[in-house]
């Protein structure tokens, strides 16, 4: 292939000629493909790709002021985004739903505070029809930037900044973290465990706060003990270190509820190194039911949340608001959590 | 925070008033910040973020036809992108270099063939100043879409499609995969290994083809044996299955060069399950020197490529071409590979 730079946009006619079909067929394919045979549709799609044809939607967007693109913003450094399978799952759900609406997903990474003003300008400058934001910490300035720019936003996880709970304009998809945590701790109690520790996520994320609240709900009366609580920062290394601190502070503990599978994989490393058998000496329950849960030895009892489905719901909610802000639907959707019992809890 | 939708763009004056500084100070900060005290710069940056102010660069872009955004396209499904630390590293390098040039990184995920026409339209529609593409398979249509649209592109890894090698318009950053593989296999021979197998990546990626070529370069004369070659598709599961096939086909093998650390982590699982000691029975060398290499037991001898630096170089090359297509610099940069010896090779 020789690279030819070309400023002229290819036309519908050029696509039709290349695909060997009529203009009307190209137009039908480009506008959804109804009533066109799969083989022909494929031929036209190939010609569109090869010629770099930009169909009417671009021209239409000049009228509708739609861009056909949605920003996804994850308020975590790349290091976490690309090592925690949670994000890949959620993006898969979002991507599929947006693709079905012929909308381009643009992932904007936030590595440091310094990135936020630039991202704020990008969001405010009209490049996207809306944004999906998740894993934001309470003090993140991007929600207010988006709000001031009038940009539709759907949050992944209930936003936790002051006033968010009372603001009908804040729209989000969440899972019932508090109930999931309750199920985990009740299960450990049913298995006869008495000194149940918890490894939490960062306290300024609502998912972490809700899971900690659920843990407290389900403890036996009087069983709360500050020595049994440690922050694992939602990372594998953090879970490893938190388990170490818990065993130092409360060597008698016989169970631990770990608020993510990734942290649980780290906690299991520490338990193995310190000679505690799982589940005989210490029963372990994780949260998420992502890949690490199936890989651990023994396999991890955990709380399942359907992350891909949450991504789809977020995208669907946003597309609905973009299509008609007056009929945006419910402001919040909360999906259920389900305990999955495996070997690590006995 | 109460969400207020607002269609009026905030002005420079509003930012100045909010930050309690002069218009000139805001302008200086927005245009680079030279000669402004850090505390003031920070105050202005906060006001810019809070108000969602879009500085002059947006207006300027109407003149220069620059968008201030660059697309990054990874030709792999999300599942791989978010489980292989390679991509996070490369994106970190790219992100830092683009951030230093106040340019927004937009990551476009490619889950299926059906996504490519939409991405092609996005690239051709003038939303970005250029694109960085990596992990493309030989038949990916996006390079020709970008070329026809006149969009500057820098590839991560030497492109492998027919004619790419002779095309001066194809620009890329690569690492010396062939030399890295040679170093790995020479090291195994020096440790006295005779039956050295290889687990390769997909043959339609040049990095995989180059590493296989380096393996063949460094074998003893006459030592090439088709039973000793298996494709692990650059995934952990693929490496696990490939190791199984190799042990079935050539039970006498005493070493394996695995063309990625992720595949090596899978191969080590198989070796453990089948009772082969590493390195006593089978010496193992990986490739990449990413996180999995340090986590394995024993730690993995591997070939280091500086992935973050490759990302930086790609971004720098693209920004240079965007700034001045007539002075775009060299068409290819190839970084060195270095053997890192740890426990897995004895």
PDB file of N, CA, C and O in Angstrom, chain A residues 82-83, chain B residues 80-92 261-262 290-292 295 307:
ATOM      1  N   UNK A  82      -5.661  -0.459  33.500  1.00  0.00           N
ATOM      2  CA  UNK A  82      -5.236  -1.570  32.661  1.00  0.00           C
ATOM      3  C   UNK A  82      -4.805  -2.794  33.450  1.00  0.00           C
ATOM      4  O   UNK A  82      -4.226  -3.710  32.890  1.00  0.00           O
ATOM      5  N   UNK A  83      -5.047  -2.811  34.765  1.00  0.00           N
ATOM      6  CA  UNK A  83      -4.728  -4.033  35.490  1.00  0.00           C
ATOM      7  C   UNK A  83      -5.943  -4.573  36.210  1.00  0.00           C
ATOM      8  O   UNK A  83      -5.909  -5.669  36.743  1.00  0.00           O
TER       9      UNK A  83
ATOM     10  N   UNK B  80      -8.304  -8.227  25.661  1.00  0.00           N
ATOM     11  CA  UNK B  80      -6.842  -8.294  25.672  1.00  0.00           C
ATOM     12  C   UNK B  80      -6.253  -6.982  26.152  1.00  0.00           C
ATOM     13  O   UNK B  80      -5.313  -6.958  26.925  1.00  0.00           O
ATOM     14  N   UNK B  81      -6.817  -5.864  25.660  1.00  0.00           N
ATOM     15  CA  UNK B  81      -6.265  -4.551  26.007  1.00  0.00           C
ATOM     16  C   UNK B  81      -6.235  -4.368  27.521  1.00  0.00           C
ATOM     17  O   UNK B  81      -5.268  -3.837  28.071  1.00  0.00           O
ATOM     18  N   UNK B  82      -7.278  -4.848  28.188  1.00  0.00           N
ATOM     19  CA  UNK B  82      -7.365  -4.589  29.621  1.00  0.00           C
ATOM     20  C   UNK B  82      -6.833  -5.732  30.476  1.00  0.00           C
ATOM     21  O   UNK B  82      -7.022  -5.733  31.679  1.00  0.00           O
ATOM     22  N   UNK B  83      -6.165  -6.700  29.861  1.00  0.00           N
ATOM     23  CA  UNK B  83      -5.562  -7.735  30.700  1.00  0.00           C
ATOM     24  C   UNK B  83      -4.067  -7.843  30.439  1.00  0.00           C
ATOM     25  O   UNK B  83      -3.362  -8.528  31.156  1.00  0.00           O
ATOM     26  N   UNK B  84      -3.569  -7.143  29.422  1.00  0.00           N
ATOM     27  CA  UNK B  84      -2.147  -7.203  29.106  1.00  0.00           C
ATOM     28  C   UNK B  84      -1.522  -5.860  29.495  1.00  0.00           C
ATOM     29  O   UNK B  84      -1.847  -4.828  28.910  1.00  0.00           O
ATOM     30  N   UNK B  85      -0.631  -5.866  30.504  1.00  0.00           N
ATOM     31  CA  UNK B  85      -0.077  -4.598  30.995  1.00  0.00           C
ATOM     32  C   UNK B  85       0.714  -3.830  29.933  1.00  0.00           C
ATOM     33  O   UNK B  85       0.973  -2.643  30.087  1.00  0.00           O
ATOM     34  N   UNK B  86       1.074  -4.496  28.841  1.00  0.00           N
ATOM     35  CA  UNK B  86       1.763  -3.843  27.734  1.00  0.00           C
ATOM     36  C   UNK B  86       1.029  -2.575  27.291  1.00  0.00           C
ATOM     37  O   UNK B  86       1.632  -1.513  27.119  1.00  0.00           O
ATOM     38  N   UNK B  87      -0.285  -2.679  27.136  1.00  0.00           N
ATOM     39  CA  UNK B  87      -1.038  -1.555  26.589  1.00  0.00           C
ATOM     40  C   UNK B  87      -1.092  -0.375  27.558  1.00  0.00           C
ATOM     41  O   UNK B  87      -0.969   0.774  27.154  1.00  0.00           O
ATOM     42  N   UNK B  88      -1.268  -0.680  28.845  1.00  0.00           N
ATOM     43  CA  UNK B  88      -1.284   0.387  29.845  1.00  0.00           C
ATOM     44  C   UNK B  88       0.032   1.154  29.847  1.00  0.00           C
ATOM     45  O   UNK B  88       0.051   2.378  29.916  1.00  0.00           O
ATOM     46  N   UNK B  89       1.131   0.415  29.764  1.00  0.00           N
ATOM     47  CA  UNK B  89       2.447   1.049  29.736  1.00  0.00           C
ATOM     48  C   UNK B  89       2.624   1.967  28.527  1.00  0.00           C
ATOM     49  O   UNK B  89       3.107   3.077  28.618  1.00  0.00           O
ATOM     50  N   UNK B  90       2.245   1.419  27.378  1.00  0.00           N
ATOM     51  CA  UNK B  90       2.423   2.193  26.156  1.00  0.00           C
ATOM     52  C   UNK B  90       1.550   3.450  26.201  1.00  0.00           C
ATOM     53  O   UNK B  90       1.996   4.541  25.864  1.00  0.00           O
ATOM     54  N   UNK B  91       0.324   3.287  26.696  1.00  0.00           N
ATOM     55  CA  UNK B  91      -0.571   4.443  26.774  1.00  0.00           C
ATOM     56  C   UNK B  91      -0.063   5.466  27.774  1.00  0.00           C
ATOM     57  O   UNK B  91      -0.274   6.664  27.592  1.00  0.00           O
ATOM     58  N   UNK B  92       0.610   5.008  28.820  1.00  0.00           N
ATOM     59  CA  UNK B  92       1.145   5.963  29.779  1.00  0.00           C
ATOM     60  C   UNK B  92       2.189   6.848  29.092  1.00  0.00           C
ATOM     61  O   UNK B  92       2.185   8.066  29.241  1.00  0.00           O
ATOM     62  N   UNK B 261       5.677 -12.248  28.173  1.00  0.00           N
ATOM     63  CA  UNK B 261       5.632 -12.637  29.588  1.00  0.00           C
ATOM     64  C   UNK B 261       4.271 -13.204  29.961  1.00  0.00           C
ATOM     65  O   UNK B 261       4.153 -14.116  30.779  1.00  0.00           O
ATOM     66  N   UNK B 262       3.224 -12.630  29.343  1.00  0.00           N
ATOM     67  CA  UNK B 262       1.879 -13.089  29.658  1.00  0.00           C
ATOM     68  C   UNK B 262       1.718 -14.558  29.247  1.00  0.00           C
ATOM     69  O   UNK B 262       1.217 -15.384  30.017  1.00  0.00           O
ATOM     70  N   UNK B 290       7.372  -7.132  31.705  1.00  0.00           N
ATOM     71  CA  UNK B 290       6.246  -6.438  32.328  1.00  0.00           C
ATOM     72  C   UNK B 290       5.935  -7.123  33.660  1.00  0.00           C
ATOM     73  O   UNK B 290       6.596  -8.082  34.030  1.00  0.00           O
ATOM     74  N   UNK B 291       4.902  -6.643  34.344  1.00  0.00           N
ATOM     75  CA  UNK B 291       4.594  -7.126  35.683  1.00  0.00           C
ATOM     76  C   UNK B 291       4.602  -8.651  35.828  1.00  0.00           C
ATOM     77  O   UNK B 291       5.189  -9.168  36.789  1.00  0.00           O
ATOM     78  N   UNK B 292       3.967  -9.399  34.925  1.00  0.00           N
ATOM     79  CA  UNK B 292       3.897 -10.840  35.178  1.00  0.00           C
ATOM     80  C   UNK B 292       5.279 -11.467  35.374  1.00  0.00           C
ATOM     81  O   UNK B 292       5.419 -12.461  36.081  1.00  0.00           O
ATOM     82  N   UNK B 295       6.234 -11.408  38.983  1.00  0.00           N
ATOM     83  CA  UNK B 295       5.332 -12.137  39.868  1.00  0.00           C
ATOM     84  C   UNK B 295       5.527 -13.645  39.805  1.00  0.00           C
ATOM     85  O   UNK B 295       5.094 -14.361  40.700  1.00  0.00           O
ATOM     86  N   UNK B 307       8.605  -0.116  26.944  1.00  0.00           N
ATOM     87  CA  UNK B 307       7.313   0.121  26.287  1.00  0.00           C
ATOM     88  C   UNK B 307       6.840   1.556  26.509  1.00  0.00           C
ATOM     89  O   UNK B 307       6.297   2.192  25.599  1.00  0.00           O
TER      90      UNK B 307
END
